Amino acid sequence: MVQIKNLSKEFEEGRVKALNGINLTIKEGEYISIMGPSGSGKSTLLNMIGALDRPTSGEIFINKHNLADVKNLAKFRSKTIGFIFQLHNLIPTLTAKENVLIPMFEARGKGKDKKKKAEVLLKKMNLGKRTDFMPTKMSGGERQRVAIARSLANNPKIILADEPTGDVDSKSGAMIMDILEEINNKEKTTLIVVTHDPVIGARAHRKLKMLDGRFQEEANS
Amino acid sequence: MRFFLLILKNLSRHKTRTVLAVVGISIGIATIVALNLVMENASKMIEDTFIKQGDFDFTVAKAGSADVIVSYIKEEQINMVNEMPGIQDSAGLLIYMVPFNNNPYFFSFGLKKEKLELGGVNLIEGRAFEDDAEDEVIIGKVASKNYDKKIGDTINLNENDYEIVGIYETGTAFQDGGTMMPLANAQKLQDLEDTVNLLFVKIAENYNVEEIAQMIEDDSNEELVSIIDIDDFDAVDQGIKIMDAGTWMIGILAIIIGGIGVMNTMVMSVSERTREIGVLRAVGWKKSRVLLMILCETLLIALIAIIIGCGMGAGAVRLLMFSDIAEGFLNPSYFEYTTYLKAIIVAVLVGMVGGLYPAWKASRLSPLEALRYE
């Protein structure tokens, strides 16, 4: 599914090496956690896999497509990747349902079907009665669940979650992880979670630790 | 959710800011609409007065005059025109501007009684003045209504009392808003014996109007000019030309000022939404869709401004009509589509000018940089 070869990313004209020759292979349907201290390069790696940033050197293959050769990265992201951010990043003027509909603007299909799909996704997140709520009227956990529903809008092959529980309490955090794991189990969607939280990290099938832009260790649970 | 709804929601975030941007463009649009309505009214009035009305075919004036009221055609020139082959009839008109009531620009026209019909003056009530009567006038329909003057009433113009003996109609607000008196009397009052401002000329059958008009210009050594259409009017009155240029200048200024106002609004809006734009790009929105979203927001501001600005402009002209100066002068056609078309073009240009830069800026944002934006 994802193959990373000798990936490096430098900032400030090479003074800062965020990623230092990373090699990684992720199979379809895998559930991976990436842990490490701040500045270890885990979010940078996630951004590279999500085609939000270009590497300084090395290659990333997703479904055998080299990202360096993909001309329309927006289209690629729309079809392949589902992003979940630490801060939910919902659009404050839109309702929960409208936020879920945002990625579907680039997808084909009837508006009616898209609305139905947004409602179904929110229902799956236990937000069936809150589809028309504004983000400001929802709790942190609820907002993050809306963000998960938004990430699933275009049936992505890979979900990239950057500190998905970083801004919610532990109960909501556990609930969010339950939902993500269920998606991984049922839909066979590849799930890559970046986290500081060892409890959250420990839930993954495969746990990676990073330090100074390299994988420090890899251990199977 | 439709794309349009998203644009509406984006604009409704900062209502005051959006309203101020709309007001900024609306004022520009209102100015353009008001000026154009007055301009078109003036052009139509000129066309009706000097070209279309009455039995005459065209009007002759003194070439190079800054205004028709200083176009002085002397008796020998009048005679020259009248003696030319193909001239069936002509009527000299002298324009006399006097203060009346609170209106410093009240017009009184001098025309011979037997030339009233040729000059397009139709009596609708009473009788015509006698050419030798020094104290008789006929009053225009609009002036009669505006100043509540009827047949038998007296009107004081320049410290002289005149008896109103008839009410006339020409169909042009310019003439219907004043009075008419015998030509000789008007000439005497202005100390302009044997002089007229304009000569209405009727061509005999089987003669070509353009040829005769040209002949008048040639035979007078270009001292006279024939006004066959509105463009010829520039030769005797630069006012319309200056007003037209002024209208366009104001239009251009409106584009610049309105454009900067909208640009400021949209640059602030894009800056505040940087993170959101990052999210949109991260979830797969193409650059072109982000560009379209911001452009549509500015164009919607412009569209609302068109509606408000057109209403404000037409309303301002309507208000102006209540003033003493404009009374009887202004009779604009509010449904002249070219005026509104100009306003729409200006507003769309304002939207494009003001929206393109912020839209381009938003579309060029790196999704990652935008997501990191605090």
Coordinates of C-alpha atoms in Angstrom, one line a residue:
Chain A
M1 CA 0.0 0.0 0.0
V2 CA 2.7 2.5 1.1
Q3 CA 6.3 2.1 0.4
I4 CA 8.8 4.7 1.5
K5 CA 12.4 4.6 0.2
N6 CA 15.3 6.5 1.8
L7 CA 13.1 9.5 2.6
S8 CA 14.7 12.7 3.8
K9 CA 13.3 16.1 4.5
E10 CA 15.4 19.1 5.3
F11 CA 14.3 22.6 6.4
E12 CA 16.1 25.9 6.6
E13 CA 18.5 25.1 3.7
G14 CA 19.6 21.8 5.3
R15 CA 20.2 23.1 8.8
V16 CA 17.3 21.1 10.1
K17 CA 16.9 17.5 9.1
A18 CA 13.3 16.5 9.9
L19 CA 13.5 13.1 8.2
N20 CA 16.8 11.2 7.8
G21 CA 16.7 8.4 5.3
I22 CA 13.5 6.7 6.3
N23 CA 12.5 3.3 4.8
L24 CA 9.0 1.9 5.5
T25 CA 6.5 -0.5 4.0
I26 CA 2.9 -0.4 5.1
K27 CA 0.5 -3.1 3.9
E28 CA -3.1 -2.5 3.0
G29 CA -5.4 -2.5 6.0
E30 CA -2.5 -2.1 8.5
Y31 CA -3.0 -0.1 11.7
I32 CA 0.2 1.7 12.7
S33 CA 1.1 4.1 15.4
I34 CA 4.0 6.4 15.2
M35 CA 5.2 7.8 18.5
G36 CA 8.1 10.0 19.5
P37 CA 9.0 13.3 21.2
S38 CA 8.2 16.7 19.6
G39 CA 10.5 17.4 16.7
S40 CA 11.2 13.7 16.0
G41 CA 9.7 13.9 12.5
K42 CA 6.5 12.0 13.0
S43 CA 4.1 14.7 11.7
T44 CA 6.5 15.5 8.9
L45 CA 6.4 11.9 7.8
L46 CA 2.6 11.9 8.0
N47 CA 2.5 15.0 5.8
M48 CA 4.7 13.4 3.3
I49 CA 2.5 10.3 3.1
G50 CA -0.5 12.5 2.8
A51 CA 1.0 14.4 -0.2
L52 CA 0.9 17.7 1.7
D53 CA 4.6 18.2 1.4
R54 CA 7.4 17.1 -1.0
P55 CA 10.5 15.3 0.3
T56 CA 14.0 16.7 -0.2
S57 CA 15.1 13.2 -1.4
G58 CA 13.8 9.7 -1.5
E59 CA 10.5 8.3 -2.8
I60 CA 7.1 7.5 -1.6
F61 CA 4.9 5.0 -3.5
I62 CA 1.2 4.7 -2.7
N63 CA -0.6 1.9 -4.5
K64 CA 2.6 1.7 -6.6
H65 CA 2.3 5.3 -7.7
N66 CA 5.3 7.4 -7.1
L67 CA 4.0 10.6 -5.5
A68 CA 6.7 12.6 -7.3
D69 CA 5.0 11.7 -10.5
V70 CA 1.5 12.6 -9.4
K71 CA 0.6 15.9 -11.1
N72 CA -2.7 16.6 -9.4
L73 CA -2.0 16.1 -5.7
A74 CA -5.3 17.6 -4.7
K75 CA -7.2 15.0 -6.7
F76 CA -4.9 12.3 -5.2
R77 CA -5.6 13.5 -1.7
S78 CA -9.3 13.7 -2.4
K79 CA -9.5 10.1 -3.6
T80 CA -6.9 8.3 -1.5
I81 CA -6.3 10.1 1.8
G82 CA -8.5 10.9 4.8
F83 CA -6.9 13.5 7.2
I84 CA -7.7 13.8 10.9
F85 CA -6.0 16.7 12.7
Q86 CA -5.3 17.3 16.4
L87 CA -7.5 20.4 16.3
H88 CA -10.5 19.2 14.5
N89 CA -10.2 22.1 12.0
L90 CA -13.9 22.2 11.3
I91 CA -15.3 25.3 9.4
P92 CA -17.1 27.2 12.2
T93 CA -19.8 28.7 10.0
L94 CA -20.9 25.3 8.7
T95 CA -23.0 22.6 10.4
A96 CA -21.7 19.2 11.2
K97 CA -23.3 17.8 8.0
E98 CA -22.0 20.6 5.9
N99 CA -18.5 20.1 7.2
V100 CA -18.7 16.4 6.2
L101 CA -19.9 17.5 2.7
I102 CA -16.8 19.7 2.1
P103 CA -14.5 17.0 0.7
M104 CA -17.4 15.7 -1.5
F105 CA -17.4 19.0 -3.6
E106 CA -14.6 17.4 -5.7
A107 CA -16.4 14.0 -6.0
R108 CA -18.9 13.1 -8.6
G109 CA -22.5 12.3 -7.7
K110 CA -25.8 13.8 -6.9
G111 CA -26.1 16.4 -4.1
K112 CA -29.0 14.3 -2.6
D113 CA -26.8 11.2 -2.4
K114 CA -23.9 13.2 -0.9
K115 CA -26.2 14.6 1.8
K116 CA -27.4 11.1 2.6
K117 CA -23.9 9.8 2.8
A118 CA -22.9 12.6 5.2
E119 CA -25.9 11.8 7.4
V120 CA -25.0 8.1 7.4
L121 CA -21.3 8.9 8.4
L122 CA -22.4 11.1 11.2
K123 CA -24.9 8.4 12.4
K124 CA -21.9 6.0 12.5
M125 CA -20.1 8.5 14.7
N126 CA -23.2 8.5 17.0
L127 CA -24.0 12.0 15.9
G128 CA -27.2 11.2 14.1
K129 CA -29.1 13.8 16.1
R130 CA -26.5 16.5 15.8
T131 CA -26.1 16.7 12.0
D132 CA -27.4 20.3 11.9
F133 CA -25.4 21.5 15.0
M134 CA -22.7 24.1 14.5
P135 CA -19.2 23.1 15.8
T136 CA -19.4 25.8 18.5
K137 CA -22.4 23.9 20.0
M138 CA -20.6 20.6 20.2
S139 CA -18.0 19.1 22.7
G140 CA -14.4 18.5 21.7
G141 CA -15.0 14.8 21.3
E142 CA -18.1 15.4 19.1
R143 CA -16.2 17.8 16.9
Q144 CA -13.4 15.3 16.5
R145 CA -15.9 12.7 15.5
V146 CA -17.3 15.1 12.9
A147 CA -13.7 15.4 11.6
I148 CA -13.5 11.6 11.4
A149 CA -16.7 11.5 9.4
R150 CA -15.3 14.2 7.1
S151 CA -12.1 12.2 6.6
L152 CA -14.3 9.3 5.4
A153 CA -16.4 11.3 3.0
N154 CA -14.7 10.1 -0.2
N155 CA -14.0 6.5 1.0
P156 CA -10.2 6.9 1.5
K157 CA -7.8 4.0 1.3
I158 CA -5.6 5.5 4.0
I159 CA -6.6 7.5 7.1
L160 CA -3.8 9.7 8.5
A161 CA -4.5 10.9 12.1
D162 CA -2.2 13.4 13.6
E163 CA -2.8 13.4 17.4
P164 CA -6.5 12.6 17.0
T165 CA -7.0 12.5 20.7
G166 CA -4.7 15.3 21.6
D167 CA -7.4 17.9 22.2
V168 CA -10.0 15.7 24.0
D169 CA -10.4 14.0 27.4
S170 CA -9.4 10.4 27.9
K171 CA -13.0 9.0 27.7
S172 CA -13.6 10.8 24.4
G173 CA -10.1 9.8 23.2
A174 CA -10.9 6.2 23.8
M175 CA -14.2 6.5 22.0
I176 CA -12.5 8.2 19.0
M177 CA -9.9 5.4 18.8
D178 CA -12.7 2.8 19.0
I179 CA -14.3 4.3 16.0
L180 CA -11.1 4.5 14.0
E181 CA -10.2 0.9 14.9
E182 CA -13.7 -0.2 13.8
I183 CA -13.2 1.5 10.4
N184 CA -9.8 -0.2 10.1
N185 CA -11.3 -3.6 11.0
K186 CA -14.5 -3.4 8.9
E187 CA -13.4 -1.3 5.9
K188 CA -9.8 -2.6 5.9
T189 CA -8.8 1.1 5.6
T190 CA -5.1 1.6 6.4
L191 CA -4.8 3.6 9.6
I192 CA -1.7 5.5 10.5
V193 CA -1.9 7.4 13.9
V194 CA 0.7 9.8 15.1
T195 CA 0.5 10.3 18.9
H196 CA 2.4 11.3 22.0
D197 CA 0.1 9.2 24.2
P198 CA 1.6 5.7 24.9
V199 CA -1.8 4.3 25.7
I200 CA -3.2 5.3 22.4
G201 CA 0.0 4.3 20.6
A202 CA -0.1 0.8 22.2
R203 CA -3.5 0.1 20.7
A204 CA -2.0 -0.2 17.1
H205 CA -1.1 -3.5 15.5
R206 CA 2.3 -2.1 14.7
K207 CA 4.1 0.5 16.8
L208 CA 6.9 2.7 15.4
K209 CA 9.0 5.1 17.5
M210 CA 10.9 8.0 16.0
L211 CA 13.8 10.1 17.2
D212 CA 15.7 12.7 15.2
G213 CA 14.1 11.9 11.9
R214 CA 14.7 8.1 12.1
F215 CA 12.8 5.1 13.3
Q216 CA 14.2 4.2 16.7
E217 CA 12.7 0.9 17.2
E218 CA 9.9 -1.3 15.9
A219 CA 8.1 -3.9 18.0
N220 CA 5.1 -6.0 17.3
S221 CA 2.6 -6.3 20.2
Chain B
M1 CA -24.8 21.8 0.4
R2 CA -24.5 23.9 -2.7
F3 CA -21.4 25.9 -3.5
F4 CA -23.5 29.1 -3.5
L5 CA -24.6 28.4 0.1
L6 CA -21.0 28.1 1.2
I7 CA -20.2 31.5 -0.4
L8 CA -23.2 33.1 1.3
K9 CA -22.1 31.6 4.7
N10 CA -18.6 32.8 4.2
L11 CA -19.8 36.4 3.5
S12 CA -22.2 36.3 6.5
R13 CA -19.3 35.7 9.0
H14 CA -18.4 39.3 9.3
K15 CA -21.6 41.0 8.4
T16 CA -20.4 44.6 9.2
R17 CA -17.3 44.1 7.0
T18 CA -19.4 42.7 4.1
V19 CA -22.0 45.5 4.4
L20 CA -19.2 48.1 4.4
A21 CA -17.7 46.6 1.2
V22 CA -21.2 46.5 -0.4
V23 CA -21.9 50.2 0.6
G24 CA -18.5 51.2 -0.8
I25 CA -19.3 49.8 -4.2
S26 CA -22.9 50.8 -4.1
I27 CA -22.0 54.5 -3.7
G28 CA -19.8 54.2 -6.8
I29 CA -22.6 52.4 -8.7
A30 CA -25.1 55.0 -7.5
T31 CA -22.9 57.8 -8.7
I32 CA -22.5 56.2 -12.1
V33 CA -26.2 55.5 -12.5
A34 CA -27.2 59.0 -11.4
L35 CA -24.7 60.7 -13.7
N36 CA -25.7 58.5 -16.6
L37 CA -29.4 59.1 -16.1
V38 CA -28.8 62.9 -16.1
M39 CA -26.5 62.5 -19.1
E40 CA -28.9 60.4 -21.1
N41 CA -31.7 62.8 -20.1
A42 CA -29.6 65.7 -21.4
S43 CA -28.8 63.9 -24.6
K44 CA -32.4 62.9 -25.2
M45 CA -33.5 66.4 -24.5
I46 CA -31.0 67.8 -27.0
E47 CA -31.9 65.2 -29.6
D48 CA -35.6 66.0 -29.1
T49 CA -35.2 69.8 -29.1
F50 CA -32.7 70.2 -31.9
I51 CA -33.3 67.2 -34.2
K52 CA -36.5 65.2 -33.7
Q53 CA -39.3 67.6 -32.7
G54 CA -41.4 69.9 -34.9
D55 CA -41.6 70.0 -38.7
F56 CA -38.0 71.0 -39.3
D57 CA -35.3 68.6 -40.6
F58 CA -32.3 69.9 -38.7
T59 CA -30.9 72.8 -36.7
V60 CA -28.3 75.4 -37.6
A61 CA -26.1 76.9 -35.0
K62 CA -22.9 79.0 -34.8
A63 CA -19.9 76.8 -35.0
G64 CA -17.5 76.7 -32.1
S65 CA -19.9 78.1 -29.5
A66 CA -19.3 76.9 -26.0
D67 CA -23.0 76.7 -25.4
V68 CA -26.1 77.1 -27.5
I69 CA -27.1 80.3 -25.6
V70 CA -24.0 82.0 -26.9
S71 CA -24.5 80.7 -30.5
Y72 CA -25.2 84.0 -32.2
I73 CA -26.5 83.8 -35.8
K74 CA -26.7 87.2 -37.4
E75 CA -29.4 88.4 -39.8
E76 CA -27.2 88.2 -42.9
Q77 CA -26.5 84.5 -42.1
I78 CA -30.2 83.9 -41.5
N79 CA -30.9 85.5 -44.9
M80 CA -28.1 83.5 -46.5
V81 CA -29.6 80.2 -45.3
N82 CA -33.2 81.3 -46.3
E83 CA -32.0 82.2 -49.8
M84 CA -30.3 78.9 -50.5
P85 CA -32.0 76.5 -52.9
G86 CA -33.9 73.7 -51.3
I87 CA -34.8 75.6 -48.1
Q88 CA -38.6 75.5 -47.7
D89 CA -38.8 77.3 -44.3
S90 CA -36.8 78.2 -41.3
A91 CA -37.5 79.5 -37.7
G92 CA -35.1 81.4 -35.5
L93 CA -35.1 80.7 -31.8
L94 CA -33.6 82.9 -29.2
I95 CA -33.0 81.4 -25.8
Y96 CA -33.3 83.7 -22.8
M97 CA -32.3 82.6 -19.3
V98 CA -33.8 84.4 -16.4
P99 CA -34.0 83.8 -12.7
F100 CA -37.6 82.8 -11.7
N101 CA -38.8 81.9 -8.2
N102 CA -35.8 79.9 -6.8
N103 CA -34.7 78.7 -10.2
P104 CA -31.7 80.7 -11.6
Y105 CA -31.9 78.8 -14.8
F106 CA -35.5 79.4 -16.0
F107 CA -35.7 79.5 -19.7
S108 CA -37.8 81.8 -21.9
F109 CA -37.7 81.3 -25.7
G110 CA -38.2 83.8 -28.4
L111 CA -40.0 82.5 -31.6
K112 CA -42.2 84.1 -34.2
K113 CA -45.9 83.2 -33.8
E114 CA -46.2 81.8 -37.3
K115 CA -43.1 79.6 -36.7
L116 CA -44.5 77.9 -33.6
E117 CA -45.6 74.8 -35.5
L118 CA -42.3 74.5 -37.4
G119 CA -40.5 74.7 -34.1
G120 CA -42.6 71.8 -32.7
V121 CA -44.6 74.0 -30.3
N122 CA -48.2 72.7 -29.9
L123 CA -50.7 74.9 -28.1
I124 CA -52.8 72.8 -25.8
E125 CA -54.8 75.6 -24.1
G126 CA -55.5 79.3 -24.9
R127 CA -54.0 81.1 -27.8
A128 CA -50.6 82.1 -29.1
F129 CA -49.0 85.4 -28.3
E130 CA -49.2 88.2 -30.9
D131 CA -45.8 89.0 -32.5
D132 CA -46.1 92.7 -31.6
A133 CA -47.4 92.1 -28.1
E134 CA -44.6 93.0 -25.6
D135 CA -46.4 91.7 -22.6
E136 CA -47.7 88.3 -23.7
V137 CA -46.1 84.9 -23.2
I138 CA -47.2 81.3 -23.5
I139 CA -46.1 78.9 -20.8
G140 CA -44.9 75.3 -21.1
K141 CA -47.0 72.5 -19.7
V142 CA -44.4 71.5 -17.1
A143 CA -43.8 75.1 -15.9
S144 CA -47.5 75.7 -15.7
K145 CA -47.9 72.7 -13.4
N146 CA -44.7 73.3 -11.4
Y147 CA -45.3 77.0 -10.7
D148 CA -49.2 76.7 -10.7
K149 CA -49.6 79.3 -13.5
K150 CA -52.8 79.3 -15.6
I151 CA -54.0 81.3 -18.5
G152 CA -54.7 84.9 -17.5
D153 CA -52.1 84.8 -14.7
T154 CA -49.2 87.1 -14.7
I155 CA -45.6 86.0 -14.7
N156 CA -42.7 88.3 -13.7
L157 CA -39.5 87.7 -15.6
N158 CA -36.6 90.0 -15.1
E159 CA -38.8 92.7 -13.5
N160 CA -41.3 92.6 -16.3
D161 CA -44.8 91.4 -16.0
Y162 CA -46.2 89.2 -18.7
E163 CA -49.7 87.9 -19.2
I164 CA -50.0 84.1 -19.9
V165 CA -52.2 83.7 -22.9
G166 CA -51.7 80.0 -23.7
I167 CA -50.1 76.7 -22.5
Y168 CA -47.9 74.8 -24.9
E169 CA -46.3 71.4 -25.2
T170 CA -43.2 70.4 -27.1
G171 CA -42.5 67.0 -25.5
T172 CA -39.1 68.1 -24.2
A173 CA -38.7 69.0 -20.5
F174 CA -36.2 71.7 -21.4
Q175 CA -38.7 73.7 -23.4
D176 CA -41.9 72.7 -21.5
G177 CA -40.3 73.9 -18.3
G178 CA -40.1 77.5 -19.6
T179 CA -42.1 80.2 -21.4
M180 CA -42.2 81.5 -25.0
M181 CA -42.5 85.0 -26.2
P182 CA -42.4 86.8 -29.5
L183 CA -38.9 86.6 -31.0
A184 CA -38.7 90.4 -31.4
N185 CA -39.4 90.9 -27.7
A186 CA -36.8 88.3 -26.6
Q187 CA -34.2 90.0 -28.9
K188 CA -35.1 93.4 -27.5
L189 CA -34.8 92.2 -23.9
Q190 CA -31.4 90.7 -24.5
D191 CA -30.3 93.6 -26.7
L192 CA -29.7 91.1 -29.5
E193 CA -31.7 92.7 -32.4
D194 CA -31.7 90.6 -35.6
T195 CA -30.0 87.7 -33.9
V196 CA -31.0 84.2 -33.0
N197 CA -29.3 81.3 -31.2
L198 CA -30.6 78.6 -33.4
L199 CA -32.3 78.2 -36.8
F200 CA -34.7 75.3 -37.3
V201 CA -34.5 74.5 -41.0
K202 CA -37.1 72.6 -43.2
I203 CA -36.0 71.3 -46.5
A204 CA -38.2 71.3 -49.6
E205 CA -39.3 68.0 -51.1
N206 CA -36.8 66.2 -53.5
Y207 CA -33.8 67.9 -51.8
N208 CA -31.3 65.9 -49.8
V209 CA -31.1 66.9 -46.1
E210 CA -27.4 66.0 -45.8
E211 CA -26.4 67.8 -48.9
I212 CA -28.2 71.0 -47.9
A213 CA -26.8 70.8 -44.4
Q214 CA -23.3 70.5 -45.8
M215 CA -23.9 73.4 -48.2
I216 CA -24.9 75.6 -45.3
E217 CA -21.6 74.9 -43.6
D218 CA -19.6 75.4 -46.8
D219 CA -21.3 78.6 -47.9
S220 CA -21.0 80.1 -44.4
N221 CA -17.2 79.4 -44.5
E222 CA -17.8 76.9 -41.6
E223 CA -19.1 79.7 -39.4
L224 CA -22.4 77.8 -39.2
V225 CA -22.8 74.2 -38.3
S226 CA -25.8 71.9 -39.1
I227 CA -26.9 69.6 -36.4
I228 CA -28.4 66.5 -38.0
D229 CA -27.7 64.1 -35.2
I230 CA -26.6 64.1 -31.6
D231 CA -22.9 63.9 -32.5
D232 CA -23.0 67.2 -34.4
F233 CA -24.1 68.8 -31.2
D234 CA -20.6 68.7 -29.9
A235 CA -19.7 71.5 -32.3
V236 CA -21.9 74.0 -30.5
D237 CA -21.9 72.7 -27.0
Q238 CA -19.0 71.0 -25.2
G239 CA -21.0 70.4 -22.1
I240 CA -22.3 67.0 -23.1
K241 CA -18.8 65.9 -24.1
I242 CA -17.3 67.2 -20.8
M243 CA -20.1 65.5 -18.8
D244 CA -19.6 62.2 -20.7
A245 CA -15.9 62.3 -20.0
G246 CA -16.6 63.2 -16.4
T247 CA -19.0 60.2 -16.1
W248 CA -16.3 57.9 -17.4
M249 CA -13.7 59.4 -15.1
I250 CA -16.0 58.8 -12.1
G251 CA -16.6 55.3 -13.4
I252 CA -12.9 54.6 -13.5
L253 CA -12.4 56.1 -10.0
A254 CA -15.3 54.0 -8.7
I255 CA -13.6 50.9 -10.1
I256 CA -10.3 51.8 -8.4
I257 CA -11.8 52.9 -5.0
G258 CA -14.4 50.1 -4.9
G259 CA -11.8 47.6 -6.1
I260 CA -9.4 48.6 -3.3
G261 CA -12.2 48.4 -0.8
V262 CA -13.2 44.9 -1.9
M263 CA -9.6 43.8 -2.1
N264 CA -9.0 45.0 1.4
T265 CA -12.1 43.1 2.7
M266 CA -11.2 39.9 0.8
V267 CA -7.5 40.0 1.7
M268 CA -8.5 40.3 5.4
S269 CA -11.0 37.5 4.9
V270 CA -8.5 35.2 3.2
S271 CA -5.9 35.9 5.9
E272 CA -8.4 35.0 8.7
R273 CA -9.4 31.8 6.9
T274 CA -5.8 30.7 6.0
R275 CA -6.1 27.6 8.2
E276 CA -9.5 26.7 6.8
I277 CA -8.2 27.1 3.2
G278 CA -5.4 24.7 4.3
V279 CA -8.0 22.2 5.4
L280 CA -9.9 22.6 2.1
R281 CA -6.8 21.9 0.2
A282 CA -5.8 19.0 2.5
V283 CA -9.2 17.3 1.9
G284 CA -8.7 17.5 -1.8
W285 CA -10.0 20.9 -3.0
K286 CA -8.3 22.0 -6.2
K287 CA -6.6 25.4 -6.4
S288 CA -9.1 26.4 -9.0
R289 CA -12.0 25.7 -6.6
V290 CA -10.4 27.8 -3.9
L291 CA -9.9 30.6 -6.5
L292 CA -13.5 30.3 -7.6
M293 CA -14.8 30.4 -4.1
I294 CA -13.1 33.7 -3.3
L295 CA -13.9 35.2 -6.7
C296 CA -17.6 34.3 -6.3
E297 CA -17.6 35.9 -2.9
T298 CA -16.4 39.2 -4.3
L299 CA -18.7 39.0 -7.3
L300 CA -21.7 38.4 -4.9
I301 CA -20.7 41.5 -3.0
A302 CA -20.6 43.3 -6.4
L303 CA -24.0 41.9 -7.4
I304 CA -25.6 43.1 -4.2
A305 CA -24.0 46.4 -4.7
I306 CA -25.5 46.6 -8.2
I307 CA -29.0 46.2 -6.9
I308 CA -28.5 48.7 -4.1
G309 CA -26.4 51.1 -6.2
C310 CA -28.9 51.2 -9.1
G311 CA -31.8 51.9 -6.6
M312 CA -29.7 54.6 -4.9
G313 CA -28.7 56.3 -8.1
A314 CA -32.3 56.3 -9.5
G315 CA -33.5 57.5 -6.1
A316 CA -31.0 60.3 -6.1
V317 CA -32.1 61.6 -9.5
R318 CA -35.7 61.3 -8.4
L319 CA -34.8 63.5 -5.3
L320 CA -33.0 65.9 -7.6
M321 CA -36.1 66.4 -9.6
F322 CA -37.7 68.0 -6.5
S323 CA -35.1 70.7 -6.5
D324 CA -36.0 74.1 -8.1
I325 CA -33.0 74.0 -10.5
A326 CA -33.9 70.6 -12.0
E327 CA -37.7 71.1 -11.9
G328 CA -39.0 70.9 -15.4
F329 CA -35.6 70.2 -16.7
L330 CA -35.1 66.6 -15.7
N331 CA -37.4 63.9 -17.1
P332 CA -35.1 60.8 -17.2
S333 CA -36.1 57.5 -18.5
Y334 CA -35.5 55.2 -15.5
F335 CA -35.7 52.2 -17.7
E336 CA -32.8 53.0 -20.0
Y337 CA -31.0 49.7 -20.0
T338 CA -27.6 51.2 -21.1
T339 CA -27.3 53.1 -17.8
Y340 CA -27.7 49.9 -15.8
L341 CA -25.5 47.9 -18.2
K342 CA -22.7 50.4 -17.6
A343 CA -23.2 50.1 -13.8
I344 CA -23.2 46.2 -14.1
I345 CA -20.0 46.3 -16.1
V346 CA -18.3 48.6 -13.6
A347 CA -19.5 46.5 -10.6
V348 CA -18.3 43.2 -12.2
L349 CA -14.9 44.9 -13.0
V350 CA -14.8 46.1 -9.4
G351 CA -15.5 42.5 -8.2
M352 CA -12.9 41.1 -10.6
V353 CA -10.2 43.7 -9.7
G354 CA -10.9 43.4 -6.0
G355 CA -11.2 39.7 -5.9
L356 CA -8.5 38.4 -8.3
Y357 CA -5.5 39.1 -6.1
P358 CA -6.9 37.6 -2.8
A359 CA -8.4 34.7 -4.8
W360 CA -5.0 34.0 -6.4
K361 CA -3.3 34.4 -3.1
A362 CA -5.7 31.9 -1.4
S363 CA -5.3 29.4 -4.2
R364 CA -1.5 29.6 -4.0
L365 CA -1.4 28.8 -0.3
S366 CA 0.5 25.6 0.5
P367 CA -1.9 23.4 2.3
L368 CA 0.7 22.5 4.9
E369 CA 1.8 26.1 5.5
A370 CA -1.9 27.1 5.8
L371 CA -2.6 24.3 8.3
R372 CA 0.3 25.6 10.4
Y373 CA -1.0 29.2 10.3
E374 CA -1.9 30.5 13.7

